[in-house]
PDB file of C-alpha atoms in Angstrom:
ATOM      1  CA  UNK A   1     -86.020 -22.291  17.768  1.00 56.00           C
ATOM      2  CA  UNK A   2     -87.331 -20.895  20.812  1.00 63.00           C
ATOM      3  CA  UNK A   3     -85.715 -17.607  20.240  1.00 68.00           C
ATOM      4  CA  UNK A   4     -86.174 -17.088  16.372  1.00 65.00           C
ATOM      5  CA  UNK A   5     -89.474 -19.175  16.053  1.00 65.00           C
ATOM      6  CA  UNK A   6     -90.309 -22.094  13.769  1.00 62.00           C
ATOM      7  CA  UNK A   7     -89.705 -20.123  10.553  1.00 67.00           C
ATOM      8  CA  UNK A   8     -86.008 -19.800  11.272  1.00 70.00           C
ATOM      9  CA  UNK A   9     -84.013 -21.377   8.488  1.00 73.00           C
ATOM     10  CA  UNK A  10     -81.176 -22.072  10.556  1.00 76.00           C
ATOM     11  CA  UNK A  11     -83.387 -23.834  13.046  1.00 74.00           C
ATOM     12  CA  UNK A  12     -85.035 -25.734  10.267  1.00 77.00           C
ATOM     13  CA  UNK A  13     -81.863 -27.029   9.164  1.00 80.00           C
ATOM     14  CA  UNK A  14     -80.430 -27.874  12.695  1.00 84.00           C
ATOM     15  CA  UNK A  15     -83.431 -29.836  13.809  1.00 85.00           C
ATOM     16  CA  UNK A  16     -83.096 -32.740  11.251  1.00 89.00           C
ATOM     17  CA  UNK A  17     -79.317 -32.864  12.136  1.00 91.00           C
ATOM     18  CA  UNK A  18     -80.025 -33.187  15.657  1.00 91.00           C
ATOM     19  CA  UNK A  19     -82.516 -35.933  14.812  1.00 93.00           C
ATOM     20  CA  UNK A  20     -79.845 -37.758  12.884  1.00 94.00           C
ATOM     21  CA  UNK A  21     -77.255 -37.335  15.637  1.00 95.00           C
ATOM     22  CA  UNK A  22     -79.530 -38.693  18.235  1.00 95.00           C
ATOM     23  CA  UNK A  23     -80.825 -41.716  16.066  1.00 95.00           C
ATOM     24  CA  UNK A  24     -77.105 -42.504  15.502  1.00 96.00           C
ATOM     25  CA  UNK A  25     -76.340 -42.282  19.185  1.00 96.00           C
ATOM     26  CA  UNK A  26     -79.105 -44.518  19.950  1.00 96.00           C
ATOM     27  CA  UNK A  27     -78.248 -47.277  17.352  1.00 96.00           C
ATOM     28  CA  UNK A  28     -74.604 -47.093  18.938  1.00 96.00           C
ATOM     29  CA  UNK A  29     -76.163 -47.751  22.315  1.00 94.00           C
ATOM     30  CA  UNK A  30     -77.915 -50.731  20.959  1.00 95.00           C
ATOM     31  CA  UNK A  31     -74.929 -52.092  19.306  1.00 94.00           C
ATOM     32  CA  UNK A  32     -72.943 -51.655  22.526  1.00 90.00           C
ATOM     33  CA  UNK A  33     -75.717 -53.498  24.556  1.00 90.00           C
ATOM     34  CA  UNK A  34     -75.876 -56.382  22.256  1.00 90.00           C
ATOM     35  CA  UNK A  35     -72.144 -57.018  21.872  1.00 87.00           C
ATOM     36  CA  UNK A  36     -71.429 -60.479  22.920  1.00 83.00           C
ATOM     37  CA  UNK A  37     -69.398 -60.802  26.033  1.00 79.00           C
ATOM     38  CA  UNK A  38     -66.468 -62.294  24.490  1.00 80.00           C
ATOM     39  CA  UNK A  39     -66.193 -59.758  21.763  1.00 83.00           C
ATOM     40  CA  UNK A  40     -66.699 -56.992  24.393  1.00 78.00           C
ATOM     41  CA  UNK A  41     -63.806 -58.429  26.663  1.00 77.00           C
ATOM     42  CA  UNK A  42     -61.578 -58.951  23.487  1.00 80.00           C
ATOM     43  CA  UNK A  43     -62.137 -55.248  22.361  1.00 82.00           C
ATOM     44  CA  UNK A  44     -61.899 -53.530  25.766  1.00 76.00           C
ATOM     45  CA  UNK A  45     -59.029 -55.509  27.382  1.00 74.00           C
ATOM     46  CA  UNK A  46     -60.964 -57.008  30.176  1.00 65.00           C
ATOM     47  CA  UNK A  47     -60.050 -60.559  29.359  1.00 56.00           C
ATOM     48  CA  UNK A  48     -59.385 -61.549  33.098  1.00 55.00           C
ATOM     49  CA  UNK A  49     -62.571 -59.799  34.238  1.00 57.00           C
ATOM     50  CA  UNK A  50     -65.801 -61.606  33.715  1.00 60.00           C
ATOM     51  CA  UNK A  51     -68.268 -59.416  31.847  1.00 62.00           C
ATOM     52  CA  UNK A  52     -71.866 -60.002  32.749  1.00 69.00           C
ATOM     53  CA  UNK A  53     -74.721 -58.415  31.287  1.00 75.00           C
ATOM     54  CA  UNK A  54     -77.853 -58.316  33.307  1.00 82.00           C
ATOM     55  CA  UNK A  55     -81.594 -57.178  32.941  1.00 87.00           C
ATOM     56  CA  UNK A  56     -80.387 -53.445  32.950  1.00 90.00           C
ATOM     57  CA  UNK A  57     -78.343 -53.802  29.884  1.00 89.00           C
ATOM     58  CA  UNK A  58     -81.247 -55.138  27.861  1.00 91.00           C
ATOM     59  CA  UNK A  59     -83.660 -52.542  29.591  1.00 94.00           C
ATOM     60  CA  UNK A  60     -81.213 -49.820  28.505  1.00 93.00           C
ATOM     61  CA  UNK A  61     -81.344 -51.409  24.772  1.00 95.00           C
ATOM     62  CA  UNK A  62     -85.199 -51.112  24.788  1.00 96.00           C
ATOM     63  CA  UNK A  63     -85.045 -47.616  26.105  1.00 96.00           C
ATOM     64  CA  UNK A  64     -82.486 -46.859  23.153  1.00 96.00           C
ATOM     65  CA  UNK A  65     -84.659 -48.549  20.717  1.00 96.00           C
ATOM     66  CA  UNK A  66     -87.688 -46.691  21.884  1.00 97.00           C
ATOM     67  CA  UNK A  67     -86.009 -43.081  21.955  1.00 96.00           C
ATOM     68  CA  UNK A  68     -84.361 -43.892  18.466  1.00 95.00           C
ATOM     69  CA  UNK A  69     -87.480 -44.892  16.828  1.00 96.00           C
ATOM     70  CA  UNK A  70     -89.231 -41.698  18.345  1.00 96.00           C
ATOM     71  CA  UNK A  71     -86.495 -39.370  17.135  1.00 95.00           C
ATOM     72  CA  UNK A  72     -86.408 -40.811  13.604  1.00 95.00           C
ATOM     73  CA  UNK A  73     -90.096 -40.751  13.245  1.00 96.00           C
ATOM     74  CA  UNK A  74     -90.218 -37.149  14.585  1.00 94.00           C
ATOM     75  CA  UNK A  75     -87.420 -36.054  12.403  1.00 93.00           C
ATOM     76  CA  UNK A  76     -88.909 -37.599   9.239  1.00 94.00           C
ATOM     77  CA  UNK A  77     -92.248 -35.834  10.212  1.00 94.00           C
ATOM     78  CA  UNK A  78     -90.556 -32.505  10.823  1.00 90.00           C
ATOM     79  CA  UNK A  79     -88.299 -32.589   7.518  1.00 89.00           C
ATOM     80  CA  UNK A  80     -91.242 -33.725   5.346  1.00 91.00           C
ATOM     81  CA  UNK A  81     -93.551 -30.920   6.812  1.00 88.00           C
ATOM     82  CA  UNK A  82     -90.976 -28.178   6.034  1.00 85.00           C
ATOM     83  CA  UNK A  83     -90.297 -29.610   2.563  1.00 86.00           C
ATOM     84  CA  UNK A  84     -93.886 -29.584   1.612  1.00 89.00           C
ATOM     85  CA  UNK A  85     -94.511 -26.341   3.116  1.00 84.00           C
ATOM     86  CA  UNK A  86     -91.515 -25.022   1.000  1.00 81.00           C
ATOM     87  CA  UNK A  87     -92.876 -26.466  -1.999  1.00 86.00           C
ATOM     88  CA  UNK A  88     -96.411 -25.132  -1.360  1.00 84.00           C
ATOM     89  CA  UNK A  89     -95.017 -21.701  -0.887  1.00 74.00           C
ATOM     90  CA  UNK A  90     -96.273 -21.418   2.863  1.00 64.00           C
ATOM     91  CA  UNK A  91     -93.802 -19.756   5.312  1.00 55.00           C
TER      92      UNK A  91
END
C-alpha cells in the first residue's frame, strides 16, 4: 500500500486477508499455550519428558490475545471503512 497508495484495489483486498491470517495465527498461539500438559505430551510424543509451563507461556498467551484482538478490530474497521466509502461513491 505504500507504493500504490490507499486507493489501490489490490491493497484494499489484501489488508483484510492479512488481518484474517494474523488473527488466525494468534488464535492458534492461544490454543497452543492453553493446551494441557498431558495432551501436549501425547500429541508431540514427549511422554517421557515432563512438560512444564511457566509464566512465560501465559505471558505469550496474553500477548497473542492482545495482538489478535487489535488485528481483528483494525481489520473490521478498515473493511467497514472501505465498504462504506464504496457505497457512498467516494474513492
